[in-house]
Tab-separated table of C-alpha atoms in Angstrom:
chain	number	residue	atom	x	y	z
B	47	MET	CA	0.000	0.000	0.000
B	48	HIS	CA	2.879	2.355	0.722
B	49	LYS	CA	3.923	4.614	-2.163
B	50	LYS	CA	7.680	4.085	-2.451
B	51	ARG	CA	8.253	5.765	-5.839
B	52	ALA	CA	6.430	8.540	-7.656
B	53	ASP	CA	5.724	6.261	-10.638
B	54	GLU	CA	4.166	3.437	-8.625
B	55	ALA	CA	0.453	2.983	-9.253
B	56	VAL	CA	-0.358	2.470	-5.586
B	57	THR	CA	-2.094	4.550	-2.977
B	58	SER	CA	-0.041	6.833	-0.757
B	59	LEU	CA	-0.391	6.289	2.972
B	60	HIS	CA	-2.024	9.690	3.465
B	61	ASP	CA	-4.675	8.742	0.891
B	62	LEU	CA	-5.662	5.454	2.533
B	63	SER	CA	-9.066	5.193	4.162
B	64	ALA	CA	-9.317	4.735	7.910
B	65	VAL	CA	-10.647	1.231	7.294
B	66	ASP	CA	-7.546	0.404	5.226
B	67	LEU	CA	-5.194	1.995	7.752
B	68	ILE	CA	-6.541	-0.191	10.536
B	69	ALA	CA	-6.268	-3.265	8.310
B	70	GLY	CA	-2.683	-2.310	7.422
B	71	TYR	CA	-1.728	-1.807	11.062
B	72	ARG	CA	-3.226	-5.159	11.971
B	73	ALA	CA	-1.340	-6.898	9.137
B	74	LYS	CA	1.871	-5.026	10.104
B	75	GLN	CA	2.204	-3.610	6.565
B	76	PHE	CA	3.061	-0.192	8.010
B	77	SER	CA	2.961	1.592	11.349
B	78	PRO	CA	1.129	4.673	12.662
B	79	SER	CA	4.474	6.496	12.764
B	80	GLU	CA	5.124	5.752	9.083
B	81	VAL	CA	1.635	6.919	8.173
B	82	LEU	CA	2.015	10.123	10.145
B	83	GLU	CA	5.358	11.033	8.576
B	84	ASP	CA	3.921	10.529	5.092
B	85	LEU	CA	0.916	12.642	6.064
B	86	LEU	CA	3.006	15.457	7.540
B	87	ALA	CA	5.099	15.705	4.369
B	88	HIS	CA	1.896	15.901	2.335
B	89	VAL	CA	0.481	18.615	4.595
B	90	VAL	CA	3.664	20.661	4.206
B	91	ALA	CA	3.227	20.513	0.423
B	92	TRP	CA	-0.457	21.506	0.461
B	93	GLU	CA	-0.912	23.826	3.407
B	94	PRO	CA	0.741	26.983	2.004
B	95	HIS	CA	-1.953	26.896	-0.686
B	96	LEU	CA	-4.987	25.738	1.344
B	97	LYS	CA	-4.640	27.315	4.812
B	98	ALA	CA	-6.910	24.603	6.199
B	99	LEU	CA	-5.289	24.067	9.603
B	100	TYR	CA	-5.229	25.695	13.018
B	101	ALA	CA	-3.160	24.511	15.988
B	102	PHE	CA	-1.101	22.171	13.811
B	103	ASP	CA	0.942	20.033	16.232
B	104	PRO	CA	3.345	17.705	14.390
B	105	ASP	CA	5.518	17.072	17.462
B	106	GLY	CA	2.575	16.107	19.654
B	107	ALA	CA	1.256	13.915	16.844
B	108	ARG	CA	4.611	12.157	16.529
B	109	GLU	CA	4.549	11.271	20.225
B	110	ALA	CA	0.998	9.931	19.899
B	111	ALA	CA	1.923	7.938	16.772
B	112	LYS	CA	4.978	6.481	18.525
B	113	ALA	CA	2.785	5.283	21.396
B	114	SER	CA	0.231	3.868	18.949
B	115	THR	CA	2.973	2.065	17.029
B	116	ALA	CA	4.117	0.434	20.265
B	117	ARG	CA	0.563	-0.708	21.010
B	118	TRP	CA	0.124	-2.247	17.554
B	119	THR	CA	3.557	-3.904	17.811
B	120	GLY	CA	2.425	-5.455	21.060
B	121	GLY	CA	-0.887	-6.507	19.558
B	122	GLU	CA	-2.880	-4.308	21.932
B	123	PRO	CA	-4.490	-1.382	20.068
B	124	SER	CA	-6.409	0.919	22.383
B	125	GLY	CA	-9.531	1.328	20.275
B	126	ALA	CA	-11.234	1.314	16.895
B	127	LEU	CA	-9.196	4.257	15.566
B	128	ASP	CA	-5.811	3.598	17.151
B	129	GLY	CA	-3.178	5.376	15.064
B	130	VAL	CA	-5.590	6.984	12.594
B	131	PRO	CA	-4.843	10.696	11.964
B	132	VAL	CA	-7.834	13.008	12.416
B	133	THR	CA	-8.588	16.714	12.488
B	134	VAL	CA	-11.141	18.503	14.644
B	135	LYS	CA	-12.846	21.791	13.818
B	136	ASP	CA	-11.747	24.967	15.631
B	137	ASN	CA	-15.024	25.204	17.610
B	138	ILE	CA	-14.787	21.689	19.080
B	139	ALA	CA	-12.714	22.071	22.225
B	140	THR	CA	-9.501	20.117	22.661
B	141	LYS	CA	-7.687	20.309	25.991
B	142	GLY	CA	-5.078	23.040	26.206
B	143	VAL	CA	-5.939	24.681	22.864
B	144	PRO	CA	-7.823	28.009	22.625
B	145	VAL	CA	-11.160	28.004	20.780
B	146	PRO	CA	-11.213	31.209	18.692
B	147	LEU	CA	-14.417	30.338	16.778
B	148	GLY	CA	-12.724	31.748	13.699
B	149	ALA	CA	-13.021	35.289	15.063
B	150	ALA	CA	-10.275	37.752	15.976
B	151	SER	CA	-12.667	39.229	18.552
B	152	VAL	CA	-12.660	36.079	20.728
B	153	LYS	CA	-10.252	35.924	23.685
B	154	LEU	CA	-7.759	33.083	23.378
B	155	VAL	CA	-8.205	30.952	26.478
B	156	PRO	CA	-6.944	27.331	26.477
B	157	ALA	CA	-9.785	24.816	26.743
B	158	GLU	CA	-9.908	22.976	30.060
B	159	LYS	CA	-10.929	19.637	28.547
B	160	ASP	CA	-11.880	17.899	25.340
B	161	ALA	CA	-15.444	18.376	24.101
B	162	PRO	CA	-17.407	15.098	23.889
B	163	PRO	CA	-16.599	14.089	20.272
B	164	ALA	CA	-12.911	14.973	20.648
B	165	ALA	CA	-12.779	12.956	23.865
B	166	ARG	CA	-14.312	9.913	22.131
B	167	LEU	CA	-11.771	10.156	19.308
B	168	ARG	CA	-8.843	10.214	21.730
B	169	GLU	CA	-10.284	7.326	23.732
B	170	ALA	CA	-10.423	5.311	20.505
B	171	GLY	CA	-6.714	5.997	19.865
B	172	ALA	CA	-7.134	8.548	17.078
B	173	ILE	CA	-4.256	11.008	16.597
B	174	ILE	CA	-5.581	14.587	16.596
B	175	PHE	CA	-2.702	16.249	14.756
B	176	ALA	CA	-4.438	19.581	14.038
B	177	LYS	CA	-7.648	21.534	14.219
B	178	THR	CA	-9.300	23.046	11.159
B	179	THR	CA	-10.268	26.586	10.274
B	180	MET	CA	-13.714	28.171	10.215
B	181	PRO	CA	-15.288	31.608	9.579
B	182	ASP	CA	-16.286	34.043	12.334
B	183	TYR	CA	-18.619	32.365	14.840
B	184	GLY	CA	-19.412	29.666	12.281
B	185	MET	CA	-21.997	31.860	10.615
B	186	LEU	CA	-20.689	31.734	7.028
B	187	SER	CA	-20.609	29.074	4.341
B	188	SER	CA	-17.081	30.161	3.534
B	189	GLY	CA	-13.385	29.848	4.276
B	190	LEU	CA	-13.253	33.575	5.067
B	191	SER	CA	-12.287	34.476	8.643
B	192	SER	CA	-11.011	37.431	10.672
B	193	PHE	CA	-8.758	35.093	12.690
B	194	HIS	CA	-7.635	32.382	10.284
B	195	ALA	CA	-6.035	32.816	6.884
B	196	LEU	CA	-8.368	32.395	3.909
B	197	ALA	CA	-9.057	28.696	3.297
B	198	ARG	CA	-9.275	27.533	-0.315
B	199	ASN	CA	-10.708	24.572	-2.214
B	200	PRO	CA	-8.119	22.014	-3.394
B	201	TRP	CA	-10.161	21.185	-6.508
B	202	ASP	CA	-9.670	24.801	-7.644
B	203	LEU	CA	-7.694	27.202	-5.482
B	204	THR	CA	-9.678	30.173	-6.799
B	205	LYS	CA	-12.858	28.659	-5.323
B	206	ASN	CA	-14.338	28.475	-1.846
B	207	PRO	CA	-14.342	25.214	0.142
B	208	GLY	CA	-17.627	26.260	1.754
B	209	GLY	CA	-18.243	26.343	5.460
B	210	SER	CA	-18.471	26.748	8.203
B	211	SER	CA	-16.422	23.518	8.367
B	212	ALA	CA	-14.189	25.119	5.755
B	213	GLY	CA	-10.773	23.841	6.768
B	214	ALA	CA	-12.162	20.357	7.373
B	215	GLY	CA	-13.561	20.188	3.841
B	216	ALA	CA	-10.335	21.434	2.287
B	217	ALA	CA	-8.186	19.116	4.421
B	218	ALA	CA	-10.251	16.022	3.648
B	219	ALA	CA	-10.286	16.652	-0.107
B	220	ALA	CA	-6.537	17.334	-0.099
B	221	GLY	CA	-5.740	14.091	1.720
B	222	TYR	CA	-4.823	15.325	5.191
B	223	GLY	CA	-5.713	11.863	6.472
B	224	PRO	CA	-9.073	10.074	6.296
B	225	LEU	CA	-11.167	11.475	9.168
B	226	HIS	CA	-12.278	15.039	9.832
B	227	LEU	CA	-14.828	16.296	12.340
B	228	GLY	CA	-17.047	19.283	11.566
B	229	THR	CA	-20.182	20.892	12.972
B	230	ASP	CA	-23.457	21.720	11.246
B	231	ILE	CA	-26.335	24.032	12.233
B	232	GLY	CA	-27.631	24.865	8.747
B	233	GLY	CA	-25.432	22.863	6.404
B	234	SER	CA	-21.912	23.474	7.717
B	235	VAL	CA	-20.791	19.855	7.292
B	236	ARG	CA	-22.796	18.964	4.169
B	237	LEU	CA	-22.170	22.140	2.159
B	238	PRO	CA	-18.355	22.003	2.268
B	239	ALA	CA	-18.595	18.235	1.782
B	240	GLY	CA	-20.586	18.854	-1.392
B	241	TRP	CA	-18.245	21.533	-2.716
B	242	CYS	CA	-15.176	19.433	-1.843
B	243	GLY	CA	-16.393	16.066	-3.207
B	244	LEU	CA	-16.722	14.377	0.185
B	245	VAL	CA	-19.080	12.343	2.314
B	246	GLY	CA	-20.442	14.635	5.039
B	247	LEU	CA	-22.978	13.415	7.570
B	248	LYS	CA	-25.266	15.558	9.678
B	249	PRO	CA	-26.452	12.933	12.162
B	250	SER	CA	-29.820	12.921	13.860
B	251	PHE	CA	-29.879	15.653	16.478
B	252	GLY	CA	-28.392	14.325	19.730
B	253	ARG	CA	-26.758	11.294	18.112
B	254	VAL	CA	-23.290	12.825	18.627
B	255	PRO	CA	-23.104	14.714	21.945
B	256	ILE	CA	-21.616	18.181	21.708
B	257	ASP	CA	-20.715	20.905	24.173
B	258	PRO	CA	-21.941	23.580	24.019
B	259	ALA	CA	-25.210	22.235	22.627
B	260	TYR	CA	-27.699	24.363	20.718
B	261	VAL	CA	-30.909	23.976	18.724
B	262	GLY	CA	-30.107	22.250	15.440
B	263	ARG	CA	-26.349	22.084	16.057
B	264	VAL	CA	-24.617	18.749	15.526
B	265	ALA	CA	-21.121	17.390	15.022
B	266	GLY	CA	-20.505	15.039	12.130
B	267	PRO	CA	-17.839	13.260	10.064
B	268	MET	CA	-16.327	14.542	6.824
B	269	THR	CA	-14.597	11.715	4.967
B	270	ARG	CA	-13.872	10.410	1.483
B	271	THR	CA	-15.901	7.202	1.849
B	272	VAL	CA	-19.155	6.156	3.477
B	273	ASP	CA	-17.432	3.305	5.315
B	274	ASP	CA	-15.029	5.771	6.963
B	275	CYS	CA	-17.967	7.980	7.918
B	276	ALA	CA	-19.658	5.017	9.593
B	277	LEU	CA	-16.450	4.001	11.371
B	278	MET	CA	-16.063	7.506	12.787
B	279	MET	CA	-19.716	7.498	13.886
B	280	SER	CA	-19.194	4.206	15.740
B	281	VAL	CA	-16.747	6.093	17.951
B	282	ILE	CA	-18.327	9.529	18.423
B	283	ALA	CA	-22.005	8.492	18.666
B	284	LYS	CA	-21.945	7.675	22.367
B	285	PRO	CA	-23.896	9.472	25.114
B	286	ASP	CA	-22.216	12.180	27.159
B	287	ARG	CA	-23.835	13.778	30.206
B	288	ARG	CA	-22.444	17.198	29.291
B	289	ASP	CA	-24.987	17.382	26.470
B	290	GLY	CA	-28.479	17.502	27.944
B	291	MET	CA	-29.951	16.760	24.507
B	292	SER	CA	-27.831	13.720	23.633
B	293	LEU	CA	-29.675	10.529	22.729
B	294	PRO	CA	-29.534	7.469	24.996
B	295	ALA	CA	-27.173	4.605	24.192
B	296	GLU	CA	-28.409	2.436	21.351
B	297	PRO	CA	-26.778	-0.717	19.915
B	298	LEU	CA	-26.459	0.568	16.343
B	299	ASN	CA	-24.615	-1.596	13.816
B	300	TRP	CA	-22.453	0.945	12.011
B	301	LYS	CA	-20.918	-1.865	9.939
B	302	GLY	CA	-24.310	-3.039	8.678
B	303	LEU	CA	-24.648	-0.623	5.768
B	304	GLU	CA	-25.658	-3.075	3.055
B	305	LYS	CA	-28.987	-1.621	1.963
B	306	SER	CA	-30.962	-2.213	-1.203
B	307	PRO	CA	-33.049	0.689	-2.515
B	308	ARG	CA	-35.704	-1.807	-3.653
B	309	LYS	CA	-39.193	-1.251	-2.222
B	310	LEU	CA	-38.134	2.054	-0.687
B	311	ARG	CA	-40.190	5.191	-1.257
B	312	ILE	CA	-37.715	7.833	-2.360
B	313	GLY	CA	-38.539	11.457	-3.080
B	314	LEU	CA	-36.535	13.657	-5.472
B	315	MET	CA	-36.542	17.290	-4.295
B	316	LEU	CA	-35.217	19.535	-7.062
B	317	ASP	CA	-36.986	22.703	-5.902
B	318	ALA	CA	-36.131	23.511	-2.274
B	319	GLY	CA	-39.145	25.825	-1.970
B	320	CYS	CA	-37.191	29.095	-1.758
B	321	GLY	CA	-33.659	30.419	-2.007
B	322	LEU	CA	-31.352	30.083	-4.987
B	323	ALA	CA	-32.575	27.915	-7.858
B	324	PRO	CA	-30.268	25.002	-8.684
B	325	GLU	CA	-27.801	25.661	-11.483
B	326	LYS	CA	-28.093	23.390	-14.525
B	327	PRO	CA	-25.142	21.089	-13.686
B	328	VAL	CA	-26.419	20.718	-10.114
B	329	ARG	CA	-29.883	19.769	-11.309
B	330	GLU	CA	-28.473	17.306	-13.825
B	331	VAL	CA	-26.344	15.549	-11.210
B	332	ALA	CA	-29.308	15.237	-8.808
B	333	VAL	CA	-31.557	13.847	-11.557
B	334	LYS	CA	-28.857	11.361	-12.565
B	335	ALA	CA	-28.578	10.210	-8.943
B	336	ALA	CA	-32.335	9.707	-8.758
B	337	LYS	CA	-32.291	7.687	-11.972
B	338	ALA	CA	-29.598	5.468	-10.508
B	339	PHE	CA	-31.955	4.644	-7.652
B	340	GLU	CA	-34.985	4.430	-9.951
B	341	SER	CA	-33.422	1.461	-11.723
B	342	ALA	CA	-33.716	-0.460	-8.464
B	343	GLY	CA	-36.623	1.179	-6.660
B	344	SER	CA	-39.323	3.840	-6.710
B	345	VAL	CA	-38.531	7.561	-7.021
B	346	THR	CA	-41.131	10.336	-7.081
B	347	GLU	CA	-40.465	14.050	-7.492
B	348	VAL	CA	-41.636	16.036	-4.456
B	349	ASP	CA	-41.984	19.703	-3.595
B	350	GLY	CA	-39.577	21.427	-1.232
B	351	ILE	CA	-40.810	22.122	2.274
B	352	LEU	CA	-39.003	25.387	3.040
B	353	THR	CA	-40.944	28.617	2.577
B	354	ARG	CA	-39.685	32.181	2.373
B	355	GLU	CA	-41.269	32.848	5.762
B	356	MET	CA	-39.363	29.933	7.275
B	357	LEU	CA	-35.990	30.939	5.869
B	358	ASP	CA	-36.415	34.613	6.725
B	359	GLY	CA	-37.601	33.657	10.196
B	360	LEU	CA	-34.467	31.642	10.864
B	361	ASP	CA	-32.407	34.536	9.517
B	362	SER	CA	-34.089	36.960	11.929
B	363	PHE	CA	-33.578	34.646	14.884
B	364	TRP	CA	-29.914	34.055	14.057
B	365	ARG	CA	-29.278	37.778	13.486
B	366	ALA	CA	-30.653	38.550	16.934
B	367	ARG	CA	-28.645	35.721	18.460
B	368	MET	CA	-25.494	37.023	16.774
B	369	TRP	CA	-26.127	40.550	17.976
B	370	ASP	CA	-26.536	39.256	21.515
B	371	ASP	CA	-22.932	38.057	21.302
B	372	LEU	CA	-21.537	41.049	19.415
B	373	SER	CA	-23.204	43.600	21.679
B	374	GLU	CA	-21.225	42.239	24.634
B	375	LEU	CA	-17.918	43.102	22.948
B	376	THR	CA	-16.023	46.342	23.457
B	377	PRO	CA	-15.984	48.708	20.464
B	378	ALA	CA	-12.351	47.738	19.876
B	379	ASP	CA	-13.231	44.041	19.713
B	380	GLN	CA	-16.307	44.694	17.583
B	381	ALA	CA	-13.974	46.315	15.059
B	382	LYS	CA	-12.078	43.011	14.795
B	383	VAL	CA	-15.123	41.058	13.620
B	384	LEU	CA	-15.378	40.253	9.924
B	385	PRO	CA	-17.300	43.249	8.471
B	386	TYR	CA	-19.784	40.966	6.672
B	387	ILE	CA	-20.670	39.229	9.931
B	388	PHE	CA	-20.853	42.445	11.916
B	389	LYS	CA	-23.150	44.114	9.380
B	390	TRP	CA	-25.409	41.066	9.365
B	391	GLY	CA	-25.481	40.698	13.151
B	392	GLU	CA	-25.888	44.428	13.822
B	393	SER	CA	-29.142	44.412	11.855
B	394	GLY	CA	-30.525	42.087	14.539
B	395	ALA	CA	-30.582	45.007	16.968
B	396	LYS	CA	-33.497	46.489	15.012
B	397	LEU	CA	-35.693	43.410	15.428
B	398	SER	CA	-38.464	43.418	18.028
B	399	GLY	CA	-38.930	40.645	20.538
B	400	VAL	CA	-41.991	39.507	18.604
B	401	ASP	CA	-39.936	39.403	15.376
B	402	VAL	CA	-37.377	37.155	17.028
B	403	ILE	CA	-39.966	34.812	18.542
B	404	ARG	CA	-41.763	34.547	15.226
B	405	GLY	CA	-38.453	33.685	13.642
B	406	PHE	CA	-37.612	31.014	16.191
B	407	ASN	CA	-41.093	29.528	15.860
B	408	GLN	CA	-40.340	28.747	12.236
B	409	THR	CA	-38.269	25.844	13.544
B	410	MET	CA	-41.523	24.203	14.630
B	411	ALA	CA	-43.142	24.926	11.280
B	412	ILE	CA	-40.186	23.236	9.575
B	413	ARG	CA	-40.462	20.236	11.888
B	414	ALA	CA	-44.147	19.866	11.068
B	415	ALA	CA	-43.509	20.098	7.318
B	416	ALA	CA	-40.707	17.515	7.505
B	417	ALA	CA	-42.834	15.112	9.555
B	418	LYS	CA	-45.638	15.370	6.997
B	419	LEU	CA	-43.235	14.731	4.123
B	420	PHE	CA	-41.808	11.617	5.746
B	421	CYS	CA	-45.234	10.151	6.411
B	422	GLU	CA	-45.206	9.214	2.724
B	423	LEU	CA	-41.494	8.711	2.089
B	424	ASP	CA	-38.551	6.745	3.451
B	425	TYR	CA	-35.809	8.969	2.000
B	426	VAL	CA	-35.372	12.195	0.059
B	427	ILE	CA	-32.687	12.929	-2.534
B	428	SER	CA	-31.794	16.518	-3.399
B	429	PRO	CA	-28.868	18.689	-4.391
B	430	THR	CA	-26.685	19.589	-1.420
B	431	ALA	CA	-26.197	23.163	-2.623
B	432	PRO	CA	-27.835	25.047	-5.501
B	433	ASN	CA	-24.581	26.337	-7.002
B	434	VAL	CA	-21.506	24.560	-8.355
B	435	ASN	CA	-18.972	26.893	-6.721
B	436	TYR	CA	-18.125	30.519	-5.897
B	437	PRO	CA	-14.993	32.657	-5.388
B	438	ALA	CA	-12.673	31.862	-2.502
B	439	GLU	CA	-12.780	35.471	-1.270
B	440	TRP	CA	-16.580	35.620	-0.946
B	441	ALA	CA	-18.347	35.298	2.418
B	442	SER	CA	-21.211	33.309	0.881
B	443	PRO	CA	-22.536	32.315	-2.552
B	444	THR	CA	-24.519	35.596	-2.707
B	445	ASN	CA	-21.796	37.617	-0.922
B	446	ASP	CA	-24.624	39.774	0.451
B	447	PRO	CA	-25.057	40.053	4.263
B	448	MET	CA	-28.694	41.031	3.761
B	449	LYS	CA	-29.315	37.781	1.828
B	450	PRO	CA	-26.925	35.429	3.592
B	451	PHE	CA	-28.814	32.115	3.547
B	452	GLU	CA	-30.194	31.766	0.017
B	453	HIS	CA	-27.941	28.739	-0.520
B	454	ILE	CA	-28.951	26.644	2.525
B	455	ALA	CA	-32.552	25.865	1.562
B	456	TYR	CA	-31.723	22.227	0.790
B	457	THR	CA	-29.789	21.664	4.006
B	458	VAL	CA	-31.182	23.769	6.875
B	459	PRO	CA	-34.638	22.108	7.125
B	460	TRP	CA	-33.076	18.894	8.388
B	461	ASN	CA	-31.208	20.646	11.208
B	462	MET	CA	-34.464	22.076	12.502
B	463	SER	CA	-36.401	18.821	11.989
B	464	GLU	CA	-33.547	16.722	13.443
B	465	ASN	CA	-33.468	14.278	10.494
B	466	PRO	CA	-30.156	12.662	9.484
B	467	ALA	CA	-28.801	13.892	6.145
B	468	VAL	CA	-25.643	13.027	4.238
B	469	SER	CA	-23.934	14.677	1.291
B	470	VAL	CA	-22.215	12.357	-1.181
B	471	ASN	CA	-20.362	13.381	-4.296
B	472	GLY	CA	-22.788	12.905	-7.176
B	473	GLY	CA	-20.564	13.895	-10.083
B	474	PHE	CA	-18.640	16.765	-11.619
B	475	ASP	CA	-19.316	19.756	-13.811
B	476	ALA	CA	-17.690	20.201	-17.225
B	477	LYS	CA	-14.567	21.694	-15.611
B	478	GLY	CA	-14.127	18.841	-13.145
B	479	PHE	CA	-15.536	20.501	-10.025
B	480	PRO	CA	-17.462	18.198	-7.620
B	481	ILE	CA	-21.224	18.474	-7.087
B	482	GLY	CA	-22.865	17.033	-3.975
B	483	VAL	CA	-26.081	15.036	-3.705
B	484	GLN	CA	-27.924	14.939	-0.368
B	485	ILE	CA	-29.772	11.932	1.051
B	486	VAL	CA	-32.167	12.600	3.939
B	487	GLY	CA	-33.879	10.006	6.117
B	488	ARG	CA	-36.395	9.830	8.922
B	489	ARG	CA	-35.351	10.918	12.405
B	490	PHE	CA	-32.883	8.511	14.005
B	491	ASP	CA	-32.384	6.461	10.799
B	492	ASP	CA	-28.688	7.311	10.584
B	493	ILE	CA	-27.768	3.739	9.612
B	494	GLY	CA	-30.316	3.746	6.806
B	495	VAL	CA	-29.091	7.077	5.430
B	496	LEU	CA	-25.503	5.839	5.360
B	497	GLY	CA	-26.664	2.537	3.867
B	498	LEU	CA	-28.382	4.328	1.005
B	499	ALA	CA	-25.311	6.525	0.563
B	500	LYS	CA	-23.145	3.414	0.281
B	501	ALA	CA	-25.557	1.946	-2.260
B	502	PHE	CA	-25.209	5.175	-4.227
B	503	GLU	CA	-21.404	4.919	-4.100
B	504	ALA	CA	-21.730	1.579	-5.895
B	505	LEU	CA	-24.331	2.823	-8.386
B	506	ARG	CA	-22.322	5.987	-9.120
B	507	GLY	CA	-19.134	4.159	-10.011
B	508	ALA	CA	-15.538	5.353	-9.957
B	509	GLN	CA	-14.726	8.991	-9.266
B	510	ARG	CA	-12.066	11.360	-10.567
B	511	PRO	CA	-8.663	11.243	-8.826
B	512	TRP	CA	-8.327	13.473	-5.790
B	513	PRO	CA	-6.505	16.772	-6.339
B	514	LYS	CA	-2.729	16.917	-5.907
B	515	PRO	CA	-0.636	19.765	-4.470
B	516	PRO	CA	0.458	22.399	-6.985
B	517	ALA	CA	3.931	21.790	-8.388
B	518	ARG	CA	6.648	23.670	-6.552
């Protein structure tokens, strides 16, 4: 498996899946230390172009890999991910590392302990070698940040990786190891996964405990394969008392993903109901995905469930919530906030209490609409995002703080309704840029969603090679 010469037609260690890494460790084909050194060299080649990482710690990772190598040599791995390199998003606390939330206005205070998903990864033996970048307060679908350098998309460095799990998307697509952990409150795992050609799962709400917890906010894997996504979920989907909304323990079989689409009722949602209309290549990829399933099951086109009132209501609520945070800052610190975010959040000060409550109540309207839709369906297929890509320097696909969420109409309903949803690469546009397809299931059917995603991987066939670092 190890790439010894540039002309060998074999997979480099940094490109191996987590499943293959574990198999290689068990067969003593290579060690965690060898994998890490190959990965670090690859990161050094890519990172000046991508700017995907925060708190990069090669020395700490080497110590962890050395310990993992000793455990594998002794035949006593510590867990399901022993020796597998992973990254964790900026806003997921790791002990001793400040959590800047992508914003220059946030005070840098070292975290006292690991947040729940980071703790589960360490317990399983994973090597957290870096954290990944995000935009200010996680409120952009972009790699733009007032604290971090601008993150770019490895498929095309002039394009945006999406966000808010921006660095995670860029790192995963560039081959910074197989496993990356993001967070998602309106599409922040699935959108960058779609724009970066990845598998990105937004689990059912509460399936992966998180701290701090919030309405609609989840942590989820960003990987290159569905099997790796499931493996990561088998580790992080465990109850934690710090999250008062985490689900109880359940004996889920994350390895049991073999699922036939036969006899399933699948809806194809091409029109989200509001927001940006899907561009032609996006629509074509989603239709092609539906046809792949139609050859083995039943697919019916369905209407989107999101209304303008719902989307604007969420916008109003989030603006007010953002202003609550920004208003607590000194004028000097307010000046450090990304201007796009400050302009958007400041407008929340003009909203009345009734406006904000009406906005928040749209979450219940979305839940009701989603429940009604899934009375008749088992799964829904849609585009992940309406657009193929957008410039790296933009804060969002519209680049307009007064219309910031026109691109999340396919993704945000499932945060509010708590349904699991996964983005899988569905194909490419004429220039070779990836386009994501989203699969949504009923609440708590995370295994089924991943099973259908794996079935789609097989139906879709081989993909283009992953991008390589620019020549020096």
